Coordinates of C-alpha atoms and ligand atoms in Angstrom, one line a residue:
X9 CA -4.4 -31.6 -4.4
X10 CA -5.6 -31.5 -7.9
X11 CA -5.6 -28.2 -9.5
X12 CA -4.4 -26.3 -12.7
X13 CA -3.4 -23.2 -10.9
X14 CA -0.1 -22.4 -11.1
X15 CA 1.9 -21.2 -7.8
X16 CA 4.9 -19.0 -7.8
X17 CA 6.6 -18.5 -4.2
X18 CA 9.0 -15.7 -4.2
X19 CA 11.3 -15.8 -1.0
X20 CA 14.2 -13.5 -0.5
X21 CA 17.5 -13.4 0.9
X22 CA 21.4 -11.5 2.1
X23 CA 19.1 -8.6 3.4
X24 CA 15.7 -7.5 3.6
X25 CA 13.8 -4.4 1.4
X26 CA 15.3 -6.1 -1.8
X27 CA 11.6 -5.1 -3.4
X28 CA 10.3 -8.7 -3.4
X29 CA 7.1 -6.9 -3.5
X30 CA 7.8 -5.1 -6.5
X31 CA 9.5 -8.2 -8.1
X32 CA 6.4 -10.1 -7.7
X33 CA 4.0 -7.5 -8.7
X34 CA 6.3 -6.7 -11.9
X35 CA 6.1 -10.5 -12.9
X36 CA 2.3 -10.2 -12.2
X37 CA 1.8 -7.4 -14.7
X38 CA 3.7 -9.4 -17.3
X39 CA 2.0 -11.9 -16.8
X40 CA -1.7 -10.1 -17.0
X41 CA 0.0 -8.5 -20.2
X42 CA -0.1 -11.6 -22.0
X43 CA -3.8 -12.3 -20.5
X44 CA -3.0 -14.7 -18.0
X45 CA -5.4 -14.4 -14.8
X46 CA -3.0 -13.5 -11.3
X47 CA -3.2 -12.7 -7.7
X48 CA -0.5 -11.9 -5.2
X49 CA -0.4 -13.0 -2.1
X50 CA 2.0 -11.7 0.9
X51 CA 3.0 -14.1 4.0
X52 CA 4.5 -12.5 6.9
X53 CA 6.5 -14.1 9.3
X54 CA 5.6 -11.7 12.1
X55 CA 3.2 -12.8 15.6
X56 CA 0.4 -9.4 15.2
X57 CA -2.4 -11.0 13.7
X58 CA -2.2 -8.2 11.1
X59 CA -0.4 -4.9 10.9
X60 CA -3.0 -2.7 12.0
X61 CA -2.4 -2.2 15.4
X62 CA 1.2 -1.2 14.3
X63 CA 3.2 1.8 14.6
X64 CA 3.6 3.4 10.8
X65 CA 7.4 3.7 12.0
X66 CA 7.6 -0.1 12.4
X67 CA 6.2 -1.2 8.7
X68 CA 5.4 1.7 7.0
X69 CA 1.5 2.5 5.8
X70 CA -1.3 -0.2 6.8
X71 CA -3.3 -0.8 3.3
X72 CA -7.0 -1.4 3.9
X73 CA -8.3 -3.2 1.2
X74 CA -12.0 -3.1 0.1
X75 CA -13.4 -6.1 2.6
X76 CA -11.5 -4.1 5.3
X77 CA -8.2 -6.3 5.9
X78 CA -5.8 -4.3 7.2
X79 CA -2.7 -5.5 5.6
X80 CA 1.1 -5.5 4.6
X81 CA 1.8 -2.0 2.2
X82 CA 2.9 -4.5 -0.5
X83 CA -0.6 -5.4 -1.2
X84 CA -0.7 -1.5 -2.3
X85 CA 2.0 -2.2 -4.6
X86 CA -0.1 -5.5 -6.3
X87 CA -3.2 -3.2 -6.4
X88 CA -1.1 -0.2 -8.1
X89 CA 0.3 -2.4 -10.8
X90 CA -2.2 -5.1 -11.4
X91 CA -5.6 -2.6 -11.2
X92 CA -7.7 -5.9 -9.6
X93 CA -8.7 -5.5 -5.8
X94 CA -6.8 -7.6 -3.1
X95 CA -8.7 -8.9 -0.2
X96 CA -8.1 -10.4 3.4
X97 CA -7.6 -13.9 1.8
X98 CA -4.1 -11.7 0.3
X99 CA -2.5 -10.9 4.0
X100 CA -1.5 -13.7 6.3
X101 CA 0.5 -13.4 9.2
X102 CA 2.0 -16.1 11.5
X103 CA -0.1 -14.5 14.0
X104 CA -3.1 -14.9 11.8
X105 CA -2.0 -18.7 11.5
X106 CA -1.5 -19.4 15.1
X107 CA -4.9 -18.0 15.8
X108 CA -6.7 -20.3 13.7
X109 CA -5.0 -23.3 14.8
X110 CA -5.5 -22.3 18.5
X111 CA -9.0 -21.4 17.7
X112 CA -9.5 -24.8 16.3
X113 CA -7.9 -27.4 19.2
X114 CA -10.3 -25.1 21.1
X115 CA -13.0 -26.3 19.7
X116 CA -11.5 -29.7 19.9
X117 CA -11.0 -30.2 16.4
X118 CA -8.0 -32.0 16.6
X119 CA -9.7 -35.1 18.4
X120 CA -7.0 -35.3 21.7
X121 CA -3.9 -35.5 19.0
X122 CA -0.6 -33.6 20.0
X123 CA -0.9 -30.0 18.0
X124 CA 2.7 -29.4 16.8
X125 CA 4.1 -26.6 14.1
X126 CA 4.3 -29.2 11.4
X127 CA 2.0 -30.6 10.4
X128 CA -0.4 -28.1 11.9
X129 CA 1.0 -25.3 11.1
X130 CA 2.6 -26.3 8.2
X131 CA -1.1 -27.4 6.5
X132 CA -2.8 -24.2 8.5
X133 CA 0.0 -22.4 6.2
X134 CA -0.9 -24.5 2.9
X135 CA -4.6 -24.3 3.5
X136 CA -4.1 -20.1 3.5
X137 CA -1.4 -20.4 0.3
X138 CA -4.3 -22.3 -2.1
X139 CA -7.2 -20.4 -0.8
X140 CA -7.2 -18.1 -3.8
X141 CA -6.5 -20.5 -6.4
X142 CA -9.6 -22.8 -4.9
X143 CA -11.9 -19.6 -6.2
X144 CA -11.0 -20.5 -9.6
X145 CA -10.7 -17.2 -11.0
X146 CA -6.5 -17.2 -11.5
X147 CA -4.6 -18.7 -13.7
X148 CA -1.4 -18.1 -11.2
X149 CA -0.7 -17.1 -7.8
X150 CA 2.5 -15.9 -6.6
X151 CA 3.0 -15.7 -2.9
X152 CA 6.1 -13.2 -1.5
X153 CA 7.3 -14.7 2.1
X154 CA 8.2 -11.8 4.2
X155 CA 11.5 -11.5 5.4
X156 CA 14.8 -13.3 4.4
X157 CA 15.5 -17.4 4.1
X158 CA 17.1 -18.1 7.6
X159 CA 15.2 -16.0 9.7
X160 CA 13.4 -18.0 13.1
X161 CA 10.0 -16.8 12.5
X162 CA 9.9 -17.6 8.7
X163 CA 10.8 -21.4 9.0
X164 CA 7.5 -22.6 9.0
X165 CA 6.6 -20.6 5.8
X166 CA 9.8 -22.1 4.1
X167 CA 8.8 -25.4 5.2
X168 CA 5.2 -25.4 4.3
X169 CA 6.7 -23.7 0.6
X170 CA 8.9 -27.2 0.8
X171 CA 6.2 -29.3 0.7
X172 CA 3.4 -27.0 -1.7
X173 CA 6.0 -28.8 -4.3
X174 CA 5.1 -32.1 -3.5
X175 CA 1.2 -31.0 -3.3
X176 CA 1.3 -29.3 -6.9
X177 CA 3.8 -30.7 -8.7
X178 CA 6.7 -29.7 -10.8
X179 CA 4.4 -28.0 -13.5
X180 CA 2.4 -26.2 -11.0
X181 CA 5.4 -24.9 -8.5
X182 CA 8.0 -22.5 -9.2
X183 CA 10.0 -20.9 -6.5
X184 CA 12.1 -17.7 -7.2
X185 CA 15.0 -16.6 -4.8
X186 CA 15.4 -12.6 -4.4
X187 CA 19.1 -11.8 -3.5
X188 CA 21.5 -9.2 -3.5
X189 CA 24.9 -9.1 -5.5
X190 CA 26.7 -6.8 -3.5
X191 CA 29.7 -4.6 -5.3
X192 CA 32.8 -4.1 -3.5
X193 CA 34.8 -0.3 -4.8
X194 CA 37.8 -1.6 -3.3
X195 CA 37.9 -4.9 -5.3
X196 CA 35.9 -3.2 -7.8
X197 CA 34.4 -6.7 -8.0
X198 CA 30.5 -7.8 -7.7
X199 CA 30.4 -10.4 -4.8
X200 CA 28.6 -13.9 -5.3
X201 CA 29.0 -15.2 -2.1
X202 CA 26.6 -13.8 -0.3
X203 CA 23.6 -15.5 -2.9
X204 CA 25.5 -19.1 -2.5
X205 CA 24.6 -19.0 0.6
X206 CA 21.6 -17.6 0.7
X207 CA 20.5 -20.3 -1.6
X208 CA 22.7 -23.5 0.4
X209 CA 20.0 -22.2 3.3
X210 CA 17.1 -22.7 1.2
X211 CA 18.7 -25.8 0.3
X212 CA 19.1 -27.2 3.3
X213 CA 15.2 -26.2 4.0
X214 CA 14.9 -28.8 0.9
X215 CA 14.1 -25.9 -1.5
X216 CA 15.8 -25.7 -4.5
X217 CA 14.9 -22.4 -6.6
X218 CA 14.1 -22.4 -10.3
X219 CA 14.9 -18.5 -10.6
X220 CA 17.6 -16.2 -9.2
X221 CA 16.6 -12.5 -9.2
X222 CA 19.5 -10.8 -8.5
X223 CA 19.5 -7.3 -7.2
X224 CA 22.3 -5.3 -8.3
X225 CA 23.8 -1.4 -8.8
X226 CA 25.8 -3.0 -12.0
X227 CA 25.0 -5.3 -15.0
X228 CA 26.5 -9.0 -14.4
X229 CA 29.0 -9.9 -16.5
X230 CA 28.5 -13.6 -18.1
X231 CA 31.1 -15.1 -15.5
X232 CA 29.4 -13.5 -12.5
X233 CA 26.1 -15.3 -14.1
X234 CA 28.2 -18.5 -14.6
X235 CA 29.2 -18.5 -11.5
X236 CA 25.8 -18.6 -9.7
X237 CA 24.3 -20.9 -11.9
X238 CA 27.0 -23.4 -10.9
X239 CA 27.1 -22.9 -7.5
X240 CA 23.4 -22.2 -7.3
X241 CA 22.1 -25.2 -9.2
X242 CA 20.2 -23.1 -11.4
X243 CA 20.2 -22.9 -15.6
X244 CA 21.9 -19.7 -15.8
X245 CA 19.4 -18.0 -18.3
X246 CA 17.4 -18.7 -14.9
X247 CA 19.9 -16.2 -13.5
X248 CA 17.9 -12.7 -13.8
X249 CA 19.5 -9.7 -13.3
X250 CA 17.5 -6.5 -11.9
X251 CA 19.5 -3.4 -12.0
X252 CA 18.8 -0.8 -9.9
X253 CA 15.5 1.4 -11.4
X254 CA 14.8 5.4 -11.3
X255 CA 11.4 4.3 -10.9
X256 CA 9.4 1.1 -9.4
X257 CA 7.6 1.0 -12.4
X258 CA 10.6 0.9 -15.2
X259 CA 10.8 -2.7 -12.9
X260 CA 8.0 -4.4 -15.7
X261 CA 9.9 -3.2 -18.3
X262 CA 13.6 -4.3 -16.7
X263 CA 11.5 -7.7 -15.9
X264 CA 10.4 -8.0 -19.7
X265 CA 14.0 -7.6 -21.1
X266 CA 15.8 -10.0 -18.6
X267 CA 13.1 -12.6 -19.9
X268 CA 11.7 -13.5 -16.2
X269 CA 8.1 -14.0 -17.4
X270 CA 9.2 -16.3 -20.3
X271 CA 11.6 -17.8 -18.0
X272 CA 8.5 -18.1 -15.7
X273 CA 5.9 -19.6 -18.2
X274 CA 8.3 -22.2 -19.7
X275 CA 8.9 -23.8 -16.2
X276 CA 5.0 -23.6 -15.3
X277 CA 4.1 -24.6 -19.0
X278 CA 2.0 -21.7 -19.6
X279 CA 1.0 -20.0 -22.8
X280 CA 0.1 -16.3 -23.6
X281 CA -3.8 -15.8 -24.1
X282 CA -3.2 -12.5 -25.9
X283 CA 0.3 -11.1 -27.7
X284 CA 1.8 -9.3 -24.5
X285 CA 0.3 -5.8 -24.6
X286 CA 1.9 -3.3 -22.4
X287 CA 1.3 0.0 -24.5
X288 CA -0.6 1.9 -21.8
X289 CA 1.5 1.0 -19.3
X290 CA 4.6 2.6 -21.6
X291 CA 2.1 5.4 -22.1
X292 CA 2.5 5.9 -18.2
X293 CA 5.7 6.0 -18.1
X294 CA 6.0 8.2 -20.9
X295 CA 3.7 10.8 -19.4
X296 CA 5.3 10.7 -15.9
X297 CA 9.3 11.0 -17.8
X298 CA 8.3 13.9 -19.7
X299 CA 6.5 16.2 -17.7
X300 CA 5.2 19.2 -19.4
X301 CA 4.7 21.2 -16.0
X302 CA 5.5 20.8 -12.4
X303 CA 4.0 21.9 -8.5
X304 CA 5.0 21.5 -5.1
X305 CA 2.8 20.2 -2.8
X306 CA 3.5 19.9 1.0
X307 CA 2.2 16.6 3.0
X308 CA 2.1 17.4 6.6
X309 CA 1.5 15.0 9.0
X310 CA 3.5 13.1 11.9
X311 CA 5.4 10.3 10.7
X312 CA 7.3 12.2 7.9
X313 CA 10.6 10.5 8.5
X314 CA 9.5 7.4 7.5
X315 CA 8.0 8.3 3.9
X316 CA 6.6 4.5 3.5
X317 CA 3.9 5.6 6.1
X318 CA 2.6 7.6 3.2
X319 CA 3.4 5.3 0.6
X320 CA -0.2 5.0 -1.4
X321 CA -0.5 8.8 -1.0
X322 CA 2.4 9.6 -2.5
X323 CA 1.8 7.0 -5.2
X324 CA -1.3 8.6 -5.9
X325 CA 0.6 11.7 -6.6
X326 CA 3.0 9.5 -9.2
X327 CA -0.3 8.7 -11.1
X328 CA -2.4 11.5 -11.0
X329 CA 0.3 13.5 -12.1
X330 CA 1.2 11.7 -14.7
X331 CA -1.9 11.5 -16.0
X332 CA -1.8 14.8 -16.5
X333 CA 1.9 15.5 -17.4
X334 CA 3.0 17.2 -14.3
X335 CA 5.8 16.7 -11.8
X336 CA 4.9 16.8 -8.5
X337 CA 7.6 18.0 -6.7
X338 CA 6.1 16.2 -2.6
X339 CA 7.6 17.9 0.5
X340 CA 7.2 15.7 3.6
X341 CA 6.7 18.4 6.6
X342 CA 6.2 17.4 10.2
X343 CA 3.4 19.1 11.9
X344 CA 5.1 18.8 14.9
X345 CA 7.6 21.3 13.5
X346 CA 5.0 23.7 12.3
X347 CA 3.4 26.5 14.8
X348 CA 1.9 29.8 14.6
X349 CA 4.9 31.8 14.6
X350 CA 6.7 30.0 11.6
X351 CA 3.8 28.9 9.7
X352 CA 4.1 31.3 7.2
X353 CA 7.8 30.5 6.1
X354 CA 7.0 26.6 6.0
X355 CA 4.3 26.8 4.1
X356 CA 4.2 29.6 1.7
X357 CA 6.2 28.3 -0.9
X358 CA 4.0 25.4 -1.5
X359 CA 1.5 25.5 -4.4
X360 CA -0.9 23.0 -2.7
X361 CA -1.2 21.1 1.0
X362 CA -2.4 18.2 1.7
X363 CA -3.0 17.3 5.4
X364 CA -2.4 13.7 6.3
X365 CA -4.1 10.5 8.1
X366 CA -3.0 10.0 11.4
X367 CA -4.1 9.1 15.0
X368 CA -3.3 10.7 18.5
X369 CA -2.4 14.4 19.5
X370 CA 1.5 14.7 18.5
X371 CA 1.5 17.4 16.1
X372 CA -2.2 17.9 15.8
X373 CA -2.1 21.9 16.1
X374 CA 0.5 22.2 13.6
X375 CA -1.8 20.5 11.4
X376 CA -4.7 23.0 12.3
X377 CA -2.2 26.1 12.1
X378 CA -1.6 24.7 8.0
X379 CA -5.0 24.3 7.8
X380 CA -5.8 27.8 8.6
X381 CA -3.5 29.2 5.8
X382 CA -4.6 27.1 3.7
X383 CA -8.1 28.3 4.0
X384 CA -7.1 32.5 4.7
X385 CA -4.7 31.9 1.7
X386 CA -6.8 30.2 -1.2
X387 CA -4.0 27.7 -1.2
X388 CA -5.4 24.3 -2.6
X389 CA -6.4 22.0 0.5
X390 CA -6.5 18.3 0.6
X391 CA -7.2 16.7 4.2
X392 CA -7.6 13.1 4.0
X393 CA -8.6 11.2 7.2
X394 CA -7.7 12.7 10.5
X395 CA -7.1 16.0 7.7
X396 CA -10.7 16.1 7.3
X397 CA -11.3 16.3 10.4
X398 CA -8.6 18.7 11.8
X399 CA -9.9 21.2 8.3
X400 CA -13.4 20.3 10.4
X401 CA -11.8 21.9 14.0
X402 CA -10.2 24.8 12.5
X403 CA -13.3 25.8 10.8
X404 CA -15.6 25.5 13.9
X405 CA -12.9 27.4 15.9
X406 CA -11.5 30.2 13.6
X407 CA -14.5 31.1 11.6
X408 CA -17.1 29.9 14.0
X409 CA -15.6 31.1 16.9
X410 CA -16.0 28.2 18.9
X411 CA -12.5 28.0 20.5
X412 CA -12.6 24.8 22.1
X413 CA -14.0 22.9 19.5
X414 CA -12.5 19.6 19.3
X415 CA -12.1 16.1 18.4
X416 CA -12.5 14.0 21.5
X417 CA -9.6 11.7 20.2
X418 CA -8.0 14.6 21.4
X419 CA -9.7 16.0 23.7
X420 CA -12.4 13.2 25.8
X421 CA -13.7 16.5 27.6
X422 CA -14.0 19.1 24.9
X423 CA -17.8 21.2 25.8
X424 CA -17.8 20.8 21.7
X425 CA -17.1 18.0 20.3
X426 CA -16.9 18.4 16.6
X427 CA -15.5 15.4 15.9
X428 CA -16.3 12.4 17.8
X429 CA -16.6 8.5 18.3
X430 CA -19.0 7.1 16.2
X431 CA -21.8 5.2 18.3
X432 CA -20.6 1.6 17.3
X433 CA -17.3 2.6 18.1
X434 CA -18.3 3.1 21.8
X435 CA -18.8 -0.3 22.6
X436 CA -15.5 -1.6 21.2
X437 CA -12.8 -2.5 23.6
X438 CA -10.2 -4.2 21.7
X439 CA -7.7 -2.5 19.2
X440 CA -7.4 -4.9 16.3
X441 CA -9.2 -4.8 13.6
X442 CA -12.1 -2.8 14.6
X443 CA -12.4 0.4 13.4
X444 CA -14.6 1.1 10.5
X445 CA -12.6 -0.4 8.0
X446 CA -13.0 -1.0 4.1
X447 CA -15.4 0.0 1.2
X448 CA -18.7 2.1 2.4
X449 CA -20.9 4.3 -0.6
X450 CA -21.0 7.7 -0.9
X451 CA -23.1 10.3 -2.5
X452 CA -22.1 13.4 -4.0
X453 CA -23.9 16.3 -4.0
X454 CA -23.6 17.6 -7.7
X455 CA -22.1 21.4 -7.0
X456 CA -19.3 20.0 -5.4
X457 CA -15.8 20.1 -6.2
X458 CA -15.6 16.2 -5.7
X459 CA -18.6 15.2 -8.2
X460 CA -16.5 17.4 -10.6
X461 CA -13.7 15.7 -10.0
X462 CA -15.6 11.7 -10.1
X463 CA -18.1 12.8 -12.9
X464 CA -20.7 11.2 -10.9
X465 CA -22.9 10.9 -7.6
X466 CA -22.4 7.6 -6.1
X467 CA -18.8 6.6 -5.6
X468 CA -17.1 3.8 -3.2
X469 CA -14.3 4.4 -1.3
X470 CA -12.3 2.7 1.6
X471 CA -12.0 4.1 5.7
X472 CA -10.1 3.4 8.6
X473 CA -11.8 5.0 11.3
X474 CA -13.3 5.3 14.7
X475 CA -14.4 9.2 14.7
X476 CA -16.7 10.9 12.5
X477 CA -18.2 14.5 11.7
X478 CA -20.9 15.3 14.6
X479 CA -23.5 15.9 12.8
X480 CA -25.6 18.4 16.0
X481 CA -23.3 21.2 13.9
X482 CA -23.9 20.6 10.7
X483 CA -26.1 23.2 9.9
X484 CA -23.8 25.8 11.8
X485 CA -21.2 24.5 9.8
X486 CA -22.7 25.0 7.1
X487 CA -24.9 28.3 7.3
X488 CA -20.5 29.8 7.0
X489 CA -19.9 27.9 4.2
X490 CA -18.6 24.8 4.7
X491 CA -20.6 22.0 3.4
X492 CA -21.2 18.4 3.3
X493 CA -20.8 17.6 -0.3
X494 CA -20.6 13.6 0.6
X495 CA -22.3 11.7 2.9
X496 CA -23.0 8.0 3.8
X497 CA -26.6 7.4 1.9
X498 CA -27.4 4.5 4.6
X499 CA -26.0 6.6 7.9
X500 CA -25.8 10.1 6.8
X501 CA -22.0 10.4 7.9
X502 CA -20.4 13.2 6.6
X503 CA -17.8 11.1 4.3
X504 CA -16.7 14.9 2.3
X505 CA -16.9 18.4 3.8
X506 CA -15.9 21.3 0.9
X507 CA -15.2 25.2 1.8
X508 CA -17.8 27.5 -0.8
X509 CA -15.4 30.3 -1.2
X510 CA -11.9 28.8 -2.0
X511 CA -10.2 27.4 -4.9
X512 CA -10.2 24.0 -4.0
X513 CA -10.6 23.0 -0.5
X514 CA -11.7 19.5 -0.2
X515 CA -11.7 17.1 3.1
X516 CA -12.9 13.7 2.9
X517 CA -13.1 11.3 5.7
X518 CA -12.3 8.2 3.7
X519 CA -8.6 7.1 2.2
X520 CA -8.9 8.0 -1.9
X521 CA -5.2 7.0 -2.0
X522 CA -6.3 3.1 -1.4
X523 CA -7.3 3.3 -4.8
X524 CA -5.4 4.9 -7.3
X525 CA -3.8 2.7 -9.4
X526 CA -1.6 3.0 -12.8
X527 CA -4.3 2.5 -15.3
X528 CA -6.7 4.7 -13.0
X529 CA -5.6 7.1 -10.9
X530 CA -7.7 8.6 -8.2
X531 CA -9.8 12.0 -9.5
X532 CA -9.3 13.8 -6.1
X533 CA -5.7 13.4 -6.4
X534 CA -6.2 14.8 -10.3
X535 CA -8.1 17.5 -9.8
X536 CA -6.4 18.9 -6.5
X537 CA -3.0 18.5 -8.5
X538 CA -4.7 20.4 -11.3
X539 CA -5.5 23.1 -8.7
X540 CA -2.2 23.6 -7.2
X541 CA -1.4 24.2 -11.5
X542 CA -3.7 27.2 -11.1
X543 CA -2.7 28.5 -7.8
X544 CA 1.0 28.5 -8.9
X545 CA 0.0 30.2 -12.1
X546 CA -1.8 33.3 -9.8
X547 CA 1.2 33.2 -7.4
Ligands
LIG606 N1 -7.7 9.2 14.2 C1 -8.9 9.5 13.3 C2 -10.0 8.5 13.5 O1 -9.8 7.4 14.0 C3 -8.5 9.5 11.9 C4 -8.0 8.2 11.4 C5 -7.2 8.3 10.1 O2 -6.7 9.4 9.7 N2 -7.1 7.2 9.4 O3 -11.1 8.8 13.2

């Protein structure tokens, strides 16, 4: 396999959630900093060809990318720190990987030879790890495997990872080991047992890692380093330590001082393209540790408990408001818990209100009874999504008077359906992958609240969907103030719908929040944070 991109596999092990996804998109930012080309690319080990038919509660938010993958949250995190666009090619599954080979000894591809996990799977695997790097447009590649070194479902990953050495070369292959140095009070000792075995697993997998990243609540002492390197087989300034951060994106900055991405280039023989430049992402961090003003803004939708089901919204919030120096103070609030006798004393001390994404009926009229003060009250409104649509029902049934009106997600009978399955959606009769998924244009009308938030008319933003606006009430809609300020140029599906007569009341059928990154955050999020500024300032 000749080629002179570079691979990095980041695997991780003792326990899951170390942050190997913010490990590897911290690296990648360092590495970009110094004008080196990079991708990240996430394996999981799980059978769902992709995580879209997936319960929030199981892996927290699906990220739709702009081709319409739906795909691991982590690709939100390489998108947030590395400002480049991730695609399908980004997300693999072992269900994604079983498919294809059982697709292809279908067709008979295999000419009558025994179809076996290695090499099959192993090379389906390989074939999906240098896909990116055969574009040519990345210098490195670093691939997270999901889930911890000794798991079942992960072996053929490891395995594959095993022999990408022998493919690439020692220049060209790096393999960093995420673990966990535990501290135990009563010893008052950190613990390095757990990593030597973590790493005698990968060894006996016949991978030998270059790097230890070692999570930790307290700096290692130079023994405790010592120590791993000898029983690891590692250099110990290979040994990295990653302290505990107040914030996922202090990690660059944690990365830079430990060394990893020097560690990382003089393994890989790499060389910077530019002196490493990080000043606007310290300018970031300045703004969002010293904010000059602060809101509280209330997200209400159904799967509160689990915040990563909201993960790029409230990341969005991270960036727009430090962009413009203010704390936003988030309050997670289940709609199932809201109702029209308690509205009022859930709500009102919120400064703005955002009304989530979401599918199904649990907690939907909670969500239309905080829509409603939202509206009556001049609070600041954000729906995204399904809160687009739900800001679309209250409106048809409150100041319309249309007390049925419904979404027939909700209701398949409703005499006015509002909200309904777009045509192409009727036909559908599988789950996976088929809503209307990724990028799609919009154009802004120029009055609205959104083109003064973008600063122009045509804008792109990614969906998940299978309902939209009915259009048979637009102009019904509309004649009480309510209007489409966005629509689909190609369709004419209403992708915005803005209130006249309110502060800031915005709803907006697609998913801004895919797209806010550090370097640019999203200009909804901005200017509805700016609003909740002004509303608190009336209050
Ligand atoms: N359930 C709604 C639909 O499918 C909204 C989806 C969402 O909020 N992502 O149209």
């Amino acid at each position: 396999m000749a080629s002179s991109t570079k691979y990095i596999f980041i695997t991780g092990g003792v326990t899951s959630s170390l942050g190997k996804g913010i490990i590897a998109a911290s690296l990648g930012k360092l590495l970009q900093s110094r004008g080196i080309t990079v991708t990240i690319q996430k394996f999981d080990p799980y059978l769902n060809i992709d995580p879209g038919t997936l319960n929030p509660y199981e892996h927290g938010e699906c990220y739709v990318t702009d081709d319409g993958a739906e795909t691991d949250l982590d690709l939100g995190h390489y998108e947030r720190f590395l400002n480049v666009p991730t695609s399908q090619s980004n997300n693999i599954t072992t269900g994604r990987i079983y498919n294809n080979v059982i697709t292809k000894e279908r067709k008979g591809e295999f000419l009558g030879k025994t179809v076996q996990v290695i090499p099959h799977i192993t090379d389906e695997i390989k074939s999906n790890f240098y896909k990116l790097g055969q574009e040519g447009k990345y210098d490195v590649i670093i691939t997270e495997i999901g889930g911890c070194v000794g798991d079942i479902e992960s072996l053929p990953f490891i395995e594959a990872v095993r022999q990408a050495r022998w493919d690439l070369g020692p220049s060209n292959f790096l393999s960093i080991h995420l673990t966990l140095i535990p501290y135990l009070k009563a010893a008052k000792e950190l613990k390095t047992k757990p990593t030597q075995h973590s790493v005698k697993q990968l060894l006996e997998a016949g991978i030998q890692p270059d790097i230890l990243v070692c999570r930790t609540e307290y700096h290692l002492p130079a023994e405790v380093k010592k120590k791993l390197a000898l029983f690891c087989n590692v250099q110990i300034n290979n040994v990295i330590e990653a302290m505990d951060a107040d914030s996922i994106y202090d990690v660059p900055l944690l990365m830079k001082k430990e060394k990893l991405d020097e560690r990382v280039m003089t393994k890989l023989k790499l060389t910077s393209k530019i002196p490493l430049d990080l000043e606007s992402w310290k300018d970031f961090l300045g703004k969002l540790k010293n904010p000059t003003q602060d809101v509280t803004i209330g997200l209400i939708g159904k799967y509160v408990s689990l915040p990563d089901s909201y993960k790029s919204i409230i990341e969005s919030f991270t960036h727009a408001g430090a962009s413009i120096e203010c704390q936003v103070n988030l309050k997670l609030i289940s709609s199932e818990e809201i109702n029209s006798d308690n509205f009022q004393a859930k709500l009102e001390e919120l400064d703005g209100i955002l009304v989530a994404p979401g599918f199904g009926e649990r907690g939907f009229e909670g969500k239309i009874e905080t829509v409603r003060y939202a509206r009556e009250n001049k609070v600041p409104f954000f729906g995204i999504c399904l809160g687009m649509q739900v800001a679309v029902i209250e409106f048809a049934r409150n100041v319309l008077g249309i007390e049925d009106a419904n979404s027939t997600e909700m209701d398949p009978m409703t005499t006015n359906p509002v909200i309904a399955l777009m045509e192409e959606q009727k036909k559908v009769d599988q789950m996976g992958g088929t809503m209307r998924l990724g990028s799609y244009a919009c154009d802004l009308k120029k009055s609205s609240k959104a083109f003064a938030a973008y600063g122009k008319q045509k804008i792109q933003e990614r969906h998940r969907h299978r309902y939209e606006f009915n259009n048979d009430y637009l102009e019904q809609i509309e004649s009480k103030g309510m209007i489409a300020t966005g629509k689909n140029p190609e369709t004419g599906l209403v992708e915005i719908m803005e209130i006249k007569n309110h502060p800031w009341f915005v709803g907006v059928q697609f998913h801004p929040e895919y797209k806010s990154t550090v370097l640019n955050p999203q200009p909804l999020f901005v200017n509805f944070i700016q609003a909740a500024i002004d509303n608190k300032k009336i209050k």
